[in-house]
Amino acid sequence: MDLVAQLATVDVLRAREFPAQRVRSGAVDSGPGFHVADLAVSEDFWEDDGSRRAVVGDDFGAACQALVEILARRWGEPHTVDLAPYLARLDEGGTVPPPLGMLCGYLPEVYGWQVDDRWIAVGVGQWDGELPFQLVVAVGERGVV
């Protein structure tokens, strides 16, 4: 995984204006008050006996931690945000602001920072056991959490 490219993506999304309407461009999903992008995506695991998935999951976790360590040098220690309460709120028919509403379906937690007027978070998720792992960055308006 290319850490330099991942950091560049974080920086670009942090500086990018939020669009007035929801748009998708490549690996970036944006809308009013948010950007969400895949920094890395693994292969799927349809033919896996579970052993490859475990190795790739560990690799993605390590890549996320490496990114967190570098970002922590820039912005201080992150706040860990448990996304389960946001998913529960959606399941109960409630609303969750973006990008949290997008992330809580497949990321259990994110590491987040309040930087200037933005909230920035990174995390690793997987929609289902056979689907790819995703290393994700999310940028939202300050105070989203």
PDB file of C-alpha atoms in Angstrom:
ATOM      1  CA  MET A   1       0.000   0.000   0.000  1.00  0.00           C
ATOM      2  CA  ASP A   2       1.351   3.386  -1.014  1.00  0.00           C
ATOM      3  CA  LEU A   3       1.479   5.515   2.128  1.00  0.00           C
ATOM      4  CA  VAL A   4       2.668   8.609   0.255  1.00  0.00           C
ATOM      5  CA  ALA A   5      -0.313   8.455  -2.119  1.00  0.00           C
ATOM      6  CA  GLN A   6      -2.681   7.868   0.812  1.00  0.00           C
ATOM      7  CA  LEU A   7      -1.372  10.940   2.628  1.00  0.00           C
ATOM      8  CA  ALA A   8      -1.706  12.982  -0.554  1.00  0.00           C
ATOM      9  CA  THR A   9      -5.352  11.891  -0.866  1.00  0.00           C
ATOM     10  CA  VAL A  10      -6.023  12.891   2.745  1.00  0.00           C
ATOM     11  CA  ASP A  11      -4.506  16.320   2.068  1.00  0.00           C
ATOM     12  CA  VAL A  12      -6.427  16.829  -1.176  1.00  0.00           C
ATOM     13  CA  LEU A  13      -9.769  15.897   0.383  1.00  0.00           C
ATOM     14  CA  ARG A  14      -9.104  18.038   3.449  1.00  0.00           C
ATOM     15  CA  ALA A  15      -8.609  21.080   1.201  1.00  0.00           C
ATOM     16  CA  ARG A  16     -11.398  20.318  -1.304  1.00  0.00           C
ATOM     17  CA  GLU A  17     -14.660  22.216  -1.070  1.00  0.00           C
ATOM     18  CA  PHE A  18     -17.785  20.194  -0.415  1.00  0.00           C
ATOM     19  CA  PRO A  19     -20.139  20.050  -3.409  1.00  0.00           C
ATOM     20  CA  ALA A  20     -23.737  21.218  -3.246  1.00  0.00           C
ATOM     21  CA  GLN A  21     -25.000  17.849  -4.527  1.00  0.00           C
ATOM     22  CA  ARG A  22     -23.854  14.270  -4.053  1.00  0.00           C
ATOM     23  CA  VAL A  23     -21.308  13.208  -6.703  1.00  0.00           C
ATOM     24  CA  ARG A  24     -18.999  10.255  -7.234  1.00  0.00           C
ATOM     25  CA  SER A  25     -15.682  10.626  -9.036  1.00  0.00           C
ATOM     26  CA  GLY A  26     -13.475   7.540  -9.155  1.00  0.00           C
ATOM     27  CA  ALA A  27     -12.915   6.307  -5.610  1.00  0.00           C
ATOM     28  CA  VAL A  28     -14.286   9.509  -4.016  1.00  0.00           C
ATOM     29  CA  ASP A  29     -17.902   9.963  -2.931  1.00  0.00           C
ATOM     30  CA  SER A  30     -18.719  13.583  -2.040  1.00  0.00           C
ATOM     31  CA  GLY A  31     -21.730  15.608  -1.077  1.00  0.00           C
ATOM     32  CA  PRO A  32     -22.863  18.501   1.086  1.00  0.00           C
ATOM     33  CA  GLY A  33     -20.552  18.378   4.097  1.00  0.00           C
ATOM     34  CA  PHE A  34     -18.487  15.285   3.269  1.00  0.00           C
ATOM     35  CA  HIS A  35     -15.945  13.387   1.193  1.00  0.00           C
ATOM     36  CA  VAL A  36     -15.321   9.634   1.535  1.00  0.00           C
ATOM     37  CA  ALA A  37     -12.590   7.834  -0.400  1.00  0.00           C
ATOM     38  CA  ASP A  38     -11.049   4.396  -0.566  1.00  0.00           C
ATOM     39  CA  LEU A  39      -7.312   4.649   0.041  1.00  0.00           C
ATOM     40  CA  ALA A  40      -6.839   0.931  -0.626  1.00  0.00           C
ATOM     41  CA  VAL A  41      -9.137  -1.949  -1.543  1.00  0.00           C
ATOM     42  CA  SER A  42      -8.207  -5.631  -1.271  1.00  0.00           C
ATOM     43  CA  GLU A  43      -9.269  -8.515  -3.427  1.00  0.00           C
ATOM     44  CA  ASP A  44     -12.515 -10.311  -2.565  1.00  0.00           C
ATOM     45  CA  PHE A  45     -12.613 -13.616  -0.691  1.00  0.00           C
ATOM     46  CA  TRP A  46     -15.262 -15.696  -2.442  1.00  0.00           C
ATOM     47  CA  GLU A  47     -12.836 -18.584  -3.026  1.00  0.00           C
ATOM     48  CA  ASP A  48     -10.943 -18.180   0.271  1.00  0.00           C
ATOM     49  CA  ASP A  49     -11.032 -20.712   3.099  1.00  0.00           C
ATOM     50  CA  GLY A  50     -10.613 -17.857   5.574  1.00  0.00           C
ATOM     51  CA  SER A  51      -6.830 -17.970   5.836  1.00  0.00           C
ATOM     52  CA  ARG A  52      -6.132 -15.321   3.180  1.00  0.00           C
ATOM     53  CA  ARG A  53      -8.822 -13.034   4.570  1.00  0.00           C
ATOM     54  CA  ALA A  54      -7.164 -13.088   7.992  1.00  0.00           C
ATOM     55  CA  VAL A  55      -3.771 -12.149   6.536  1.00  0.00           C
ATOM     56  CA  VAL A  56      -5.217  -9.355   4.402  1.00  0.00           C
ATOM     57  CA  GLY A  57      -7.268  -8.071   7.343  1.00  0.00           C
ATOM     58  CA  ASP A  58      -4.091  -7.873   9.428  1.00  0.00           C
ATOM     59  CA  ASP A  59      -2.268  -6.105   6.576  1.00  0.00           C
ATOM     60  CA  PHE A  60      -5.043  -3.523   6.247  1.00  0.00           C
ATOM     61  CA  GLY A  61      -5.098  -2.991  10.007  1.00  0.00           C
ATOM     62  CA  ALA A  62      -1.339  -2.395   9.981  1.00  0.00           C
ATOM     63  CA  ALA A  63      -1.646   0.010   7.048  1.00  0.00           C
ATOM     64  CA  CYS A  64      -4.330   1.942   8.907  1.00  0.00           C
ATOM     65  CA  GLN A  65      -2.176   2.133  12.037  1.00  0.00           C
ATOM     66  CA  ALA A  66       0.788   3.407  10.002  1.00  0.00           C
ATOM     67  CA  LEU A  67      -1.425   6.134   8.547  1.00  0.00           C
ATOM     68  CA  VAL A  68      -2.805   6.988  12.001  1.00  0.00           C
ATOM     69  CA  GLU A  69       0.720   7.314  13.409  1.00  0.00           C
ATOM     70  CA  ILE A  70       1.756   9.770  10.693  1.00  0.00           C
ATOM     71  CA  LEU A  71      -1.434  11.806  10.991  1.00  0.00           C
ATOM     72  CA  ALA A  72      -1.039  11.842  14.787  1.00  0.00           C
ATOM     73  CA  ARG A  73       2.358  13.495  14.322  1.00  0.00           C
ATOM     74  CA  ARG A  74       0.600  16.236  12.358  1.00  0.00           C
ATOM     75  CA  TRP A  75      -2.557  16.725  14.406  1.00  0.00           C
ATOM     76  CA  GLY A  76      -2.084  14.994  17.758  1.00  0.00           C
ATOM     77  CA  GLU A  77      -3.593  11.784  19.029  1.00  0.00           C
ATOM     78  CA  PRO A  78      -6.842  10.793  17.312  1.00  0.00           C
ATOM     79  CA  HIS A  79     -10.183  10.194  18.950  1.00  0.00           C
ATOM     80  CA  THR A  80     -11.485   6.687  18.373  1.00  0.00           C
ATOM     81  CA  VAL A  81     -15.103   6.833  17.277  1.00  0.00           C
ATOM     82  CA  ASP A  82     -17.235   3.711  17.741  1.00  0.00           C
ATOM     83  CA  LEU A  83     -19.667   3.673  14.818  1.00  0.00           C
ATOM     84  CA  ALA A  84     -22.044   1.038  16.287  1.00  0.00           C
ATOM     85  CA  PRO A  85     -24.341   3.635  17.935  1.00  0.00           C
ATOM     86  CA  TYR A  86     -24.732   5.407  14.588  1.00  0.00           C
ATOM     87  CA  LEU A  87     -25.660   2.140  12.869  1.00  0.00           C
ATOM     88  CA  ALA A  88     -28.167   1.403  15.647  1.00  0.00           C
ATOM     89  CA  ARG A  89     -29.691   4.857  15.170  1.00  0.00           C
ATOM     90  CA  LEU A  90     -30.115   4.169  11.433  1.00  0.00           C
ATOM     91  CA  ASP A  91     -31.613   0.733  12.160  1.00  0.00           C
ATOM     92  CA  GLU A  92     -34.162   2.436  14.440  1.00  0.00           C
ATOM     93  CA  GLY A  93     -35.180   4.807  11.636  1.00  0.00           C
ATOM     94  CA  GLY A  94     -33.152   7.757  12.862  1.00  0.00           C
ATOM     95  CA  THR A  95     -30.828   9.988  10.912  1.00  0.00           C
ATOM     96  CA  VAL A  96     -27.056  10.182  11.038  1.00  0.00           C
ATOM     97  CA  PRO A  97     -25.084  13.023   9.455  1.00  0.00           C
ATOM     98  CA  PRO A  98     -22.687  12.295   6.636  1.00  0.00           C
ATOM     99  CA  PRO A  99     -20.129  10.885   6.464  1.00  0.00           C
ATOM    100  CA  LEU A 100     -20.945   8.845   9.597  1.00  0.00           C
ATOM    101  CA  GLY A 101     -24.131   7.462   8.070  1.00  0.00           C
ATOM    102  CA  MET A 102     -22.141   6.125   5.130  1.00  0.00           C
ATOM    103  CA  LEU A 103     -19.334   4.639   7.206  1.00  0.00           C
ATOM    104  CA  CYS A 104     -21.238   2.915   9.995  1.00  0.00           C
ATOM    105  CA  GLY A 105     -22.520   0.137   7.740  1.00  0.00           C
ATOM    106  CA  TYR A 106     -19.079  -1.343   7.168  1.00  0.00           C
ATOM    107  CA  LEU A 107     -16.532   0.258   9.517  1.00  0.00           C
ATOM    108  CA  PRO A 108     -16.722  -0.660  13.205  1.00  0.00           C
ATOM    109  CA  GLU A 109     -14.674   2.364  14.259  1.00  0.00           C
ATOM    110  CA  VAL A 110     -12.612   5.218  12.889  1.00  0.00           C
ATOM    111  CA  TYR A 111      -9.730   7.313  14.159  1.00  0.00           C
ATOM    112  CA  GLY A 112     -10.627  10.976  13.883  1.00  0.00           C
ATOM    113  CA  TRP A 113      -9.231  14.467  14.275  1.00  0.00           C
ATOM    114  CA  GLN A 114     -10.761  17.941  14.338  1.00  0.00           C
ATOM    115  CA  VAL A 115      -8.486  19.992  12.086  1.00  0.00           C
ATOM    116  CA  ASP A 116      -9.354  23.607  11.419  1.00  0.00           C
ATOM    117  CA  ASP A 117     -12.932  23.539  10.104  1.00  0.00           C
ATOM    118  CA  ARG A 118     -12.893  19.827   9.198  1.00  0.00           C
ATOM    119  CA  TRP A 119     -13.269  16.441  10.829  1.00  0.00           C
ATOM    120  CA  ILE A 120     -10.944  13.862   9.285  1.00  0.00           C
ATOM    121  CA  ALA A 121     -11.091  10.122   9.963  1.00  0.00           C
ATOM    122  CA  VAL A 122      -9.509   6.913   8.739  1.00  0.00           C
ATOM    123  CA  GLY A 123     -10.521   3.324   9.300  1.00  0.00           C
ATOM    124  CA  VAL A 124     -10.699  -0.179   7.886  1.00  0.00           C
ATOM    125  CA  GLY A 125     -13.923  -1.918   7.039  1.00  0.00           C
ATOM    126  CA  GLN A 126     -15.470  -4.767   5.139  1.00  0.00           C
ATOM    127  CA  TRP A 127     -19.110  -4.954   4.051  1.00  0.00           C
ATOM    128  CA  ASP A 128     -19.210  -8.752   4.420  1.00  0.00           C
ATOM    129  CA  GLY A 129     -16.753 -11.615   4.897  1.00  0.00           C
ATOM    130  CA  GLU A 130     -16.417 -12.418   1.211  1.00  0.00           C
ATOM    131  CA  LEU A 131     -16.068  -8.787   0.125  1.00  0.00           C
ATOM    132  CA  PRO A 132     -12.858  -6.728  -0.027  1.00  0.00           C
ATOM    133  CA  PHE A 133     -11.339  -4.856   2.874  1.00  0.00           C
ATOM    134  CA  GLN A 134     -11.317  -1.084   2.425  1.00  0.00           C
ATOM    135  CA  LEU A 135      -8.964   1.447   3.975  1.00  0.00           C
ATOM    136  CA  VAL A 136     -11.075   4.598   4.015  1.00  0.00           C
ATOM    137  CA  VAL A 137     -10.609   8.304   4.645  1.00  0.00           C
ATOM    138  CA  ALA A 138     -13.593  10.485   5.471  1.00  0.00           C
ATOM    139  CA  VAL A 139     -13.707  14.264   5.691  1.00  0.00           C
ATOM    140  CA  GLY A 140     -16.679  16.046   7.191  1.00  0.00           C
ATOM    141  CA  GLU A 141     -17.621  19.353   8.640  1.00  0.00           C
ATOM    142  CA  ARG A 142     -16.164  20.164  12.033  1.00  0.00           C
ATOM    143  CA  GLY A 143     -18.354  18.901  14.853  1.00  0.00           C
ATOM    144  CA  VAL A 144     -19.914  15.975  12.968  1.00  0.00           C
ATOM    145  CA  VAL A 145     -19.061  13.831  16.032  1.00  0.00           C
TER     146      VAL A 145
END
